[in-house]
CSV table of C-alpha atoms (C1' of nucleotides) in Angstrom, one decimal:
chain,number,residue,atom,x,y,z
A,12,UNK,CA,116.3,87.3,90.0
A,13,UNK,CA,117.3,90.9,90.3
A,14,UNK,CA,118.8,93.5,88.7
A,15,UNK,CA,122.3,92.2,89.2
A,16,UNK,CA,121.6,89.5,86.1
A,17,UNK,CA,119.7,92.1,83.9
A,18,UNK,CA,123.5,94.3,84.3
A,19,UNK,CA,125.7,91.0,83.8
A,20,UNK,CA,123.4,90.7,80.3
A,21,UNK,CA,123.9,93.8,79.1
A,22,UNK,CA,127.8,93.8,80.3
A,23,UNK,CA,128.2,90.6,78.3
A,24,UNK,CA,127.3,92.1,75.3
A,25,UNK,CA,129.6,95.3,75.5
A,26,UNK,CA,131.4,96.8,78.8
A,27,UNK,CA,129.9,99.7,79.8
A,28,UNK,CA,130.2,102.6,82.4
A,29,UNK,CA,127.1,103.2,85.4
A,30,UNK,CA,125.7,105.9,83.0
A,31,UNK,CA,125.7,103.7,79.6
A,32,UNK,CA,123.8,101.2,81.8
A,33,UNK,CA,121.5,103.4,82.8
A,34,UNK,CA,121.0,104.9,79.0
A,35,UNK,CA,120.4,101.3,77.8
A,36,UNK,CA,117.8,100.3,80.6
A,37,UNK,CA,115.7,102.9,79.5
A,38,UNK,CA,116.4,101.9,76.1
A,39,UNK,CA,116.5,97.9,74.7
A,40,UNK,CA,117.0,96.4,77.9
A,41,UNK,CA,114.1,98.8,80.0
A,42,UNK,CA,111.4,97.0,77.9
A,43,UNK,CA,111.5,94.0,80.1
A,44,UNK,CA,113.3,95.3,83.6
A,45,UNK,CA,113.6,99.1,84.4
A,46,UNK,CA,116.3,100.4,86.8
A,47,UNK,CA,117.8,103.5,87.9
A,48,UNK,CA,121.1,105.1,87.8
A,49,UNK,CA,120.8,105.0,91.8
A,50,UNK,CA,119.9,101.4,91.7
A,51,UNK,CA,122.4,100.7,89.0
A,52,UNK,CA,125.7,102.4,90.6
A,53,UNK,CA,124.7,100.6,93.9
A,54,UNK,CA,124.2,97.4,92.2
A,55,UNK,CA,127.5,97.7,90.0
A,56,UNK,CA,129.3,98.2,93.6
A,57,UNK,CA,128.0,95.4,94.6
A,58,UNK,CA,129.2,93.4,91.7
A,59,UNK,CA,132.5,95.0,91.6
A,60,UNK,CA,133.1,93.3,95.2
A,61,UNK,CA,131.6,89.9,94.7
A,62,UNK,CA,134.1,89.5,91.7
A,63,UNK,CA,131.4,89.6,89.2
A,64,UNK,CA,132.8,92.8,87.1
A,65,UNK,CA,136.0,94.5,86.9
A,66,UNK,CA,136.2,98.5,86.7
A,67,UNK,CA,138.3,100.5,84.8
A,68,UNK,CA,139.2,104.1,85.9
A,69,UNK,CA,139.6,106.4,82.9
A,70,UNK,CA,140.0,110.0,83.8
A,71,UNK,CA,138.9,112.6,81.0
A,72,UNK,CA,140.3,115.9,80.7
A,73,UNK,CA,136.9,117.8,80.3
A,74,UNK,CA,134.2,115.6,81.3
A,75,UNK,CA,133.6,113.7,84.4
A,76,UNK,CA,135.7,110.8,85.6
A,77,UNK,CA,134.4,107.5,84.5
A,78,UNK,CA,134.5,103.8,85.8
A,79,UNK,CA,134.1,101.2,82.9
A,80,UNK,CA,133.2,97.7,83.5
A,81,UNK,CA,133.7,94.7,82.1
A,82,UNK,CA,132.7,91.4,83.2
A,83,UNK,CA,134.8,89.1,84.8
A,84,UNK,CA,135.3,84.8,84.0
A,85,UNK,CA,133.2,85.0,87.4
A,86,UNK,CA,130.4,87.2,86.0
A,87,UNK,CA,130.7,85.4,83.0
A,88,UNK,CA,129.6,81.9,84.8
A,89,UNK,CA,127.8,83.4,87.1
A,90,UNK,CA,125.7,84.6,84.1
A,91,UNK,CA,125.7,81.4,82.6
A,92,UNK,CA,124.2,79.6,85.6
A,93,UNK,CA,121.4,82.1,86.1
A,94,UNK,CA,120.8,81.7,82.2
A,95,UNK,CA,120.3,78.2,82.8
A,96,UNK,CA,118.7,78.3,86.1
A,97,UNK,CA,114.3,77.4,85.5
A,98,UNK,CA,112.7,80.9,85.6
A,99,UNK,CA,109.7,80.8,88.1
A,100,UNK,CA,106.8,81.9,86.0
A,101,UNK,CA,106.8,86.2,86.7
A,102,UNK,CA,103.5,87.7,88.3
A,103,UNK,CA,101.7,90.8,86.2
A,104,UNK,CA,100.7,93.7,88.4
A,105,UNK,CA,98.6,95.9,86.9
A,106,UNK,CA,97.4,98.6,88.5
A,107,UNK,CA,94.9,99.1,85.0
A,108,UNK,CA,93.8,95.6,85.4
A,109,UNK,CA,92.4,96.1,88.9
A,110,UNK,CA,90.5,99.4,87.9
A,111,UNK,CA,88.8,97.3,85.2
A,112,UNK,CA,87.2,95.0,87.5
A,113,UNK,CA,85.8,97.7,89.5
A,114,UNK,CA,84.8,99.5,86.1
A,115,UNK,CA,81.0,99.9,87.2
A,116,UNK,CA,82.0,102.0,89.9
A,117,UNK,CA,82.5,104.8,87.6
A,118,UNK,CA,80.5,106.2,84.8
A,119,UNK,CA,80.9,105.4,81.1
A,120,UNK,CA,82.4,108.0,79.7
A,121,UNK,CA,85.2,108.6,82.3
A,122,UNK,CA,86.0,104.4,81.5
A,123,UNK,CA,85.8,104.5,78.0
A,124,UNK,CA,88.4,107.6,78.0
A,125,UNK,CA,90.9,106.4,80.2
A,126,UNK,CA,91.1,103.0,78.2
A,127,UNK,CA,91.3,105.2,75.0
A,128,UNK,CA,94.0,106.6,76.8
A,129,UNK,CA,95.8,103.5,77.7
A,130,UNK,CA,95.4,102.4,73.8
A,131,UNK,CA,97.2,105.5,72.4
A,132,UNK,CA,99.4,104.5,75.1
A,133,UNK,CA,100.2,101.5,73.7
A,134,UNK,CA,100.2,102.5,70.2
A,135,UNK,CA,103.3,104.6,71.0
A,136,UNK,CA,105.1,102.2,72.6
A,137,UNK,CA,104.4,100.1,69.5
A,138,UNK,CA,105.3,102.7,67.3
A,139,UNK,CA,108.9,102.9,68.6
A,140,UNK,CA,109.4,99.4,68.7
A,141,UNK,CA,108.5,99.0,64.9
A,142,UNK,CA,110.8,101.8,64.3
A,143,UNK,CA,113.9,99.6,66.2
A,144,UNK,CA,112.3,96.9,64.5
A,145,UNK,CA,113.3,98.4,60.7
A,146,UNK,CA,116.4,99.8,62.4
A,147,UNK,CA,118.2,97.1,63.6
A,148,UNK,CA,116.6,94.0,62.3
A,149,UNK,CA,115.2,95.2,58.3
A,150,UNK,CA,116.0,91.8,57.7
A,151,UNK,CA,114.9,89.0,60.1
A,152,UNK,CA,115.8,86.0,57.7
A,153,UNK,CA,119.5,86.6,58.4
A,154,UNK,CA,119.9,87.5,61.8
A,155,UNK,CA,123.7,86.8,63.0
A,156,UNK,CA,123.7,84.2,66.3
A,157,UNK,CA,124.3,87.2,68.8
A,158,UNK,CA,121.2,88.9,67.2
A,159,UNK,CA,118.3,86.2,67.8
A,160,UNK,CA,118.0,86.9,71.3
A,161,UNK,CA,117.4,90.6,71.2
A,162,UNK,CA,115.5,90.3,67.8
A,163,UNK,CA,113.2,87.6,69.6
A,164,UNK,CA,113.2,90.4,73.0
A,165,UNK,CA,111.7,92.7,70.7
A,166,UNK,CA,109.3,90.7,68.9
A,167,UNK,CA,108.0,89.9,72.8
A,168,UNK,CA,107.8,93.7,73.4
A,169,UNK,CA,105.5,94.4,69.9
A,170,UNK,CA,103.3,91.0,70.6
A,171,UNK,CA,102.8,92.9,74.5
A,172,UNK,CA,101.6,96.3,72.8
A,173,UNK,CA,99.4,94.6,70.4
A,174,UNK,CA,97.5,92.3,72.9
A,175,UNK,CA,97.4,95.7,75.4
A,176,UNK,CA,95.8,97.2,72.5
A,177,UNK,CA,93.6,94.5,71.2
A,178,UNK,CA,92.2,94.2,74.8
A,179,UNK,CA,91.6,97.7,75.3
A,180,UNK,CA,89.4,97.5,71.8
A,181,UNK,CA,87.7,94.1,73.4
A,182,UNK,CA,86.8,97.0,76.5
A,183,UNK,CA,85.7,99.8,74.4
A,184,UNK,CA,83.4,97.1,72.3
A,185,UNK,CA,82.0,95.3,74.9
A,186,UNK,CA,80.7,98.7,76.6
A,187,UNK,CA,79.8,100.6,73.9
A,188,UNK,CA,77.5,97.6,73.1
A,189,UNK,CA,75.0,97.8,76.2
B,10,UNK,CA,99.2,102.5,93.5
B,11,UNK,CA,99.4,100.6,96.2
B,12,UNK,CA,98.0,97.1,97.5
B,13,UNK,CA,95.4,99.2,99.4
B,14,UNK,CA,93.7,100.1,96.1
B,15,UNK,CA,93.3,96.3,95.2
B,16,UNK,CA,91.9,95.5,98.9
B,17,UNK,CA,89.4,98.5,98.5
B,18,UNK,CA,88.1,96.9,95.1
B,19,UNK,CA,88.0,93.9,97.0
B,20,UNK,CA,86.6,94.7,99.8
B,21,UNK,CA,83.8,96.7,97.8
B,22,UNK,CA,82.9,93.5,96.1
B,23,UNK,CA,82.4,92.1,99.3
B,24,UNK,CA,83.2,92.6,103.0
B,25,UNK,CA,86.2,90.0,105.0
B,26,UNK,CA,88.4,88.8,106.9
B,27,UNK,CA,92.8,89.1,106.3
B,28,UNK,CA,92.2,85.7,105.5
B,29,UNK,CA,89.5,85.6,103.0
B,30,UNK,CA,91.4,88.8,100.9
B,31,UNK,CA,94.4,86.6,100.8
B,32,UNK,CA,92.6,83.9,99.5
B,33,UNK,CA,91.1,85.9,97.0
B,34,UNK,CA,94.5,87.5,96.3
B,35,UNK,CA,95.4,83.7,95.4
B,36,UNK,CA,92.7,83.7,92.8
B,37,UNK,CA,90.7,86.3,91.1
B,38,UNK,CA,92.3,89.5,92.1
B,39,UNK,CA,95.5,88.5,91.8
B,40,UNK,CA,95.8,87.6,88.2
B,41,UNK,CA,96.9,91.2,88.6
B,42,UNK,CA,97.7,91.7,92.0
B,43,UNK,CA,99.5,89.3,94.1
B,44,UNK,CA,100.0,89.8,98.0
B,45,UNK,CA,100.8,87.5,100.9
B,46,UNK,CA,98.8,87.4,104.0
B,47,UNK,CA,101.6,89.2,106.0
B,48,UNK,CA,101.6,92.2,103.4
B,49,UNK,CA,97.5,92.6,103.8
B,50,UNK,CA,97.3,92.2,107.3
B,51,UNK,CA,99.7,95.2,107.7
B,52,UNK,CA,97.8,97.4,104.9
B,53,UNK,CA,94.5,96.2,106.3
B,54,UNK,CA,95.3,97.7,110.3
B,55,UNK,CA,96.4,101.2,108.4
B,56,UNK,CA,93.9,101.4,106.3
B,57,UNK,CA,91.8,101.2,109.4
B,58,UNK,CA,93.7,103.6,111.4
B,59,UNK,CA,93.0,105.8,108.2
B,60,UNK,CA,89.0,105.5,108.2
B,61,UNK,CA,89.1,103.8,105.0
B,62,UNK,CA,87.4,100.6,106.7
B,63,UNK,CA,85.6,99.1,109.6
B,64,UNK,CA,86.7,95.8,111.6
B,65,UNK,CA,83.6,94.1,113.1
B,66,UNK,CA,84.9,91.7,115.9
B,67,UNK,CA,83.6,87.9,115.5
B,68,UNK,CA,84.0,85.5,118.4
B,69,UNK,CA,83.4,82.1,116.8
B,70,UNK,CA,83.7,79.1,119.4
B,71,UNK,CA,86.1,76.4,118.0
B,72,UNK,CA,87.7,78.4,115.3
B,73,UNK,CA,90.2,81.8,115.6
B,74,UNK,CA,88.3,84.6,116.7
B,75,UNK,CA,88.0,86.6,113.4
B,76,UNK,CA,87.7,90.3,111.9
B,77,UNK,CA,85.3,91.3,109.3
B,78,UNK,CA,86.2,94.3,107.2
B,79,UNK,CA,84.1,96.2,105.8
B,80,UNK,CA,84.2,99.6,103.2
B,81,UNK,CA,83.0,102.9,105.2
B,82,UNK,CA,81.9,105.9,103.2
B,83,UNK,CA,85.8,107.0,103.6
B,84,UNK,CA,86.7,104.4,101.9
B,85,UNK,CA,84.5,104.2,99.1
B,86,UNK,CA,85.0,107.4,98.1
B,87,UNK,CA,88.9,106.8,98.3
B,88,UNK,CA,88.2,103.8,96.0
B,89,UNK,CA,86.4,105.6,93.4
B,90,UNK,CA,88.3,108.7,93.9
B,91,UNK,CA,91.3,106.3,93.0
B,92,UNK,CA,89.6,104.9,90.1
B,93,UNK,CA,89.2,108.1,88.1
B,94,UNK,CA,92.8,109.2,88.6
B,95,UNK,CA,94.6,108.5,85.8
B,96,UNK,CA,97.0,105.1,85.5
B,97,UNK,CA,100.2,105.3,85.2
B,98,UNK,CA,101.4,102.7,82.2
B,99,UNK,CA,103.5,100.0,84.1
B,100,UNK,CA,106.5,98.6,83.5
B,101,UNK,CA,106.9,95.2,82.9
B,102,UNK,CA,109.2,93.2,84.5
B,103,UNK,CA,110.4,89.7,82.9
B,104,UNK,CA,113.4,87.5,83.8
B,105,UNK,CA,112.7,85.6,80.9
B,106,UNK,CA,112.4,88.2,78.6
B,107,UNK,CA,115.6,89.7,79.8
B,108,UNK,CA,116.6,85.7,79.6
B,109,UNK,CA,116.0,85.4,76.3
B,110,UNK,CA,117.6,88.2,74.9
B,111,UNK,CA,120.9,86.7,75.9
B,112,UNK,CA,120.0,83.5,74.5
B,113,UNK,CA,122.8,82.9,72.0
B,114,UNK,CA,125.0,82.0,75.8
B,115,UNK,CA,123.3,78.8,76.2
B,116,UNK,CA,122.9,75.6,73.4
B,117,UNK,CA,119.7,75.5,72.0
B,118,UNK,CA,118.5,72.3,73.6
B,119,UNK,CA,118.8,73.9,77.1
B,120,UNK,CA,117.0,76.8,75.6
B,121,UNK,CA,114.2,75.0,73.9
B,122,UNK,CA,113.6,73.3,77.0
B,123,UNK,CA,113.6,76.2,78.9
B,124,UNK,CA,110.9,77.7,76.6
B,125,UNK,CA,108.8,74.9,76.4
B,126,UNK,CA,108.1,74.4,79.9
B,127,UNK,CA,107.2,78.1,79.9
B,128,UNK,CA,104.7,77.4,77.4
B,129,UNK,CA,103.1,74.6,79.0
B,130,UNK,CA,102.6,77.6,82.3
B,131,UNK,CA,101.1,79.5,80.2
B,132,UNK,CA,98.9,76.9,78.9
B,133,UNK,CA,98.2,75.4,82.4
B,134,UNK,CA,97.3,79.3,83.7
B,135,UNK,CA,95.1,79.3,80.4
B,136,UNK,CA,93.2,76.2,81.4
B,137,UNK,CA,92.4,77.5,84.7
B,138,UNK,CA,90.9,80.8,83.5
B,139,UNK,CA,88.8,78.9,80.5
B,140,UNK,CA,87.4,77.2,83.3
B,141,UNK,CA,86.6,80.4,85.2
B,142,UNK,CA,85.2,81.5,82.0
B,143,UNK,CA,82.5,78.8,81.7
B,144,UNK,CA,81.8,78.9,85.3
B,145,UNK,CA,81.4,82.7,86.4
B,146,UNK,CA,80.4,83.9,82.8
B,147,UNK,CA,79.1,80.8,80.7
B,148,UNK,CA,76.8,83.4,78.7
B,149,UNK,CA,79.0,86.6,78.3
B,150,UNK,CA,76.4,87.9,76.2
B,151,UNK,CA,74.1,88.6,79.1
B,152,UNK,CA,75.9,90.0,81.5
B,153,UNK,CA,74.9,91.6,84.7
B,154,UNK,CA,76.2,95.4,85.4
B,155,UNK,CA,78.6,94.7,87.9
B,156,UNK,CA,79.9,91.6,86.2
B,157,UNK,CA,81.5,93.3,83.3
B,158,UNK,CA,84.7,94.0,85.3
B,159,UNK,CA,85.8,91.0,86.5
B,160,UNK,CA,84.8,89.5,83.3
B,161,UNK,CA,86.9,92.0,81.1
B,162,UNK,CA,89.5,91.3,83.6
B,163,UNK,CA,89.4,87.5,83.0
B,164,UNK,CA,89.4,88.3,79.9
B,165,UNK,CA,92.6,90.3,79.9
B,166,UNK,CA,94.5,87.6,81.9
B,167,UNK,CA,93.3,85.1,79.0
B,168,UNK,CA,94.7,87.4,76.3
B,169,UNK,CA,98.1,87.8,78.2
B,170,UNK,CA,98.4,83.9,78.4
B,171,UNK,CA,97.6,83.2,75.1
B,172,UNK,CA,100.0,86.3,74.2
B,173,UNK,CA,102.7,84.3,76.1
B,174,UNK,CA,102.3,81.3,74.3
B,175,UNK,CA,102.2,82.7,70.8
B,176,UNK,CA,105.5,84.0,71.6
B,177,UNK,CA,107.3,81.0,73.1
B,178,UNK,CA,105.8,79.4,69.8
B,179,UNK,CA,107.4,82.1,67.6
B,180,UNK,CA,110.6,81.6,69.9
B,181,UNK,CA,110.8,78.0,69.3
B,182,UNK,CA,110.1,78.4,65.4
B,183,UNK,CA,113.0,80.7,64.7
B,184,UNK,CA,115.4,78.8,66.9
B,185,UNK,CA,114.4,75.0,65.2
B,186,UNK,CA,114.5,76.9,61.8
B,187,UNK,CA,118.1,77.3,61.4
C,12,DG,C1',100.2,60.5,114.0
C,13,DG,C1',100.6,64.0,110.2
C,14,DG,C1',99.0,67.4,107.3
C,15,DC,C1',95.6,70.8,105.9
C,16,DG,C1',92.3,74.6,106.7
C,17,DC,C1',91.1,78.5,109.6
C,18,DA,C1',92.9,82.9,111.5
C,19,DT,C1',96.1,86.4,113.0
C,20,DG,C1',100.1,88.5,113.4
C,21,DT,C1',105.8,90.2,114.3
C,22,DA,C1',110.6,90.9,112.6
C,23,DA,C1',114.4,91.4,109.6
C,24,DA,C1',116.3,92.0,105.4
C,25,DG,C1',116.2,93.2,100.7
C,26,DC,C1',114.7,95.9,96.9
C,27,DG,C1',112.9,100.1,94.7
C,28,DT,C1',111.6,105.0,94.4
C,29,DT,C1',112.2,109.8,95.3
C,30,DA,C1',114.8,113.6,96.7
C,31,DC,C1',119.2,115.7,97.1
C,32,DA,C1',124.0,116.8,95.5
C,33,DT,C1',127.9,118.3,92.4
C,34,DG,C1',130.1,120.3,88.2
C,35,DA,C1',131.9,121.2,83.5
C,36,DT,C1',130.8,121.6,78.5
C,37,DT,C1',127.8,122.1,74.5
C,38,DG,C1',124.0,123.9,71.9
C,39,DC,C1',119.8,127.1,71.4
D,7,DG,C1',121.2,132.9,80.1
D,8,DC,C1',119.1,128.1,80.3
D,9,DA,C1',118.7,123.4,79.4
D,10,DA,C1',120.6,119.2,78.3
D,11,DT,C1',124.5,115.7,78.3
D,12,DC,C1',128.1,113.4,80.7
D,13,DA,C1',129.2,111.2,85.2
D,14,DT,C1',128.8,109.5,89.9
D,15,DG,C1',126.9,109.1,94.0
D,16,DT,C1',124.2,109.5,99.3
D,17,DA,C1',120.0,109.3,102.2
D,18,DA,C1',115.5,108.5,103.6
D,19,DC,C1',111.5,106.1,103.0
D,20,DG,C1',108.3,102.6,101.7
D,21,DC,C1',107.1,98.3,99.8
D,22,DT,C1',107.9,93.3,99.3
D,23,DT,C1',109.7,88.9,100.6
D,24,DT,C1',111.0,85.4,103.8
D,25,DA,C1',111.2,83.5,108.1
D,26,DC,C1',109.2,82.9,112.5
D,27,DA,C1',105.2,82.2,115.7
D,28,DT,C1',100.7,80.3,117.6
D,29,DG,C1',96.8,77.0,118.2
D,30,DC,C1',92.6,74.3,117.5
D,31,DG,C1',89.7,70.9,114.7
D,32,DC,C1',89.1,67.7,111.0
D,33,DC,C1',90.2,64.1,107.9
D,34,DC,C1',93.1,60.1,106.2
DNA sequence: GGGCGCATGTAAAGCGTTACATGATTGC
DNA sequence: GCAATCATGTAACGCTTTACATGCGCCC
């Protein structure tokens, strides 16, 4: 995919200026695709002339200049057809991962620190998420329909902290016992 | 990091050709690290031009000529120099996360689909690295020291699979429960 | 006869990261 | 006085993907 259907998501659910974007993709979105305001403004150009969005020019006295966009009928199918395109299964890089399978390399200590390291890591980002979690969704019984999806997003992102942690315990385990 | 982190853990496993790294880039390594031939090729000339390895020529009569690689002292101490950096938590990057967030755009047959098949990756994935497990590791209780990595590694890729497929499960739950 | 395995590359285009650039207001 | 927030970009560089390119031997 790219970044260009990540922007058409968030644009669908509210219209939104270059900056918002870039606020929300290191927010709700950024859990699952990170971008930058560079990447975002260049993107959103992009869009603008393929039809995709429409910009509104709003000029404020004080601050900046700002361009709001909105998704077009255009944007709107083409979101739709990328929704139902079949995703081709995504490939993990982990940079962690590969230093793992060269752990011997490296004494004990040094290992069982950074994967402590990592852990607390994780813990953090699962701290935040279970704080969205009681934010926005105290009650997951009655979810309204345009709240499934990102209730179900987040669920993915506390199910990905918890397995990063419960593997970095399987690490610390499995060495400590040898 | 950089691709030329994975080849040196690679190549310190054992020394080869371009074409045996990218065929261990199809399997074990890249559970976490994915690269095409053209990509390590490329890295592989630098990294020579850089000391890290050394190319021994091999003539062989019927086949292509062929170039060994093999770690120098440069490149070893790159490696583990590399190793005890600290690693930077990565980002992850899902389309169907990012998919599934907008979810409430599509009817739920399409969606269920959709999530389904991604379930049956995951298990298929799964199914390979169970079989890995009982052939490279059938007692992980006795494990030889330089084992332990690519057998925690395994072990992380079988955690993030069956991570994957607890979630689709949890996905299709709360979408037939309503 | 066709496809796969071995073996190595070049070239172009797209995508992502990092650095640079500007400028007013608000809060500490 | 200094940092952060709002707001939008350009430029250079590097990494990744996709397409193109070659050529022999073996198996069905």
């Amino acid at each position: 995919m790219a970044l260009e259907h990540a922007i058409l998501v968030s644009l669908a659910e509210r219209s939104a200026t270059g900056y918002d974007l870039a606020r929300r993709f290191d927010a709700s979105i950024g859990r699952f695709w990170k971008a930058s305001h560079q990447q975002i403004y260049k993107v959103l150009a992009r869009m603008e002339a393929d039809g995709w969005t429409s910009a509104e020019h709003i000029a404020q006295g004080a601050r900046p200049d700002k361009k709001v966009y909105a998704l077009t009928e255009a944007g709107r199918g083409e979101l739709i057809a990328w929704l139902a395109r079949a995703t081709p299964p995504e490939q993990v890089r982990s940079e962690f991962a590969v230093k793992i399978r060269a752990l011997h390399l490296l004494d004990r200590v040094t290992v069982l620190d950074a994967v402590r390291a990592r852990r607390a890591d994780h813990q953090a980002r699962l701290d935040g998420y279970d704080l969205s979690m009681s934010k926005f969704f105290p009650d997951p019984s009655a979810l309204a329909e345009e709240e499934i999806g990102p209730y179900l997003a987040l669920r993915g992102g506390i199910r990905l902290e918890r397995n990063g942690i419960d593997w970095c315990n399987e690490i610390i385990e499995t060495l400590e016992n040898r």
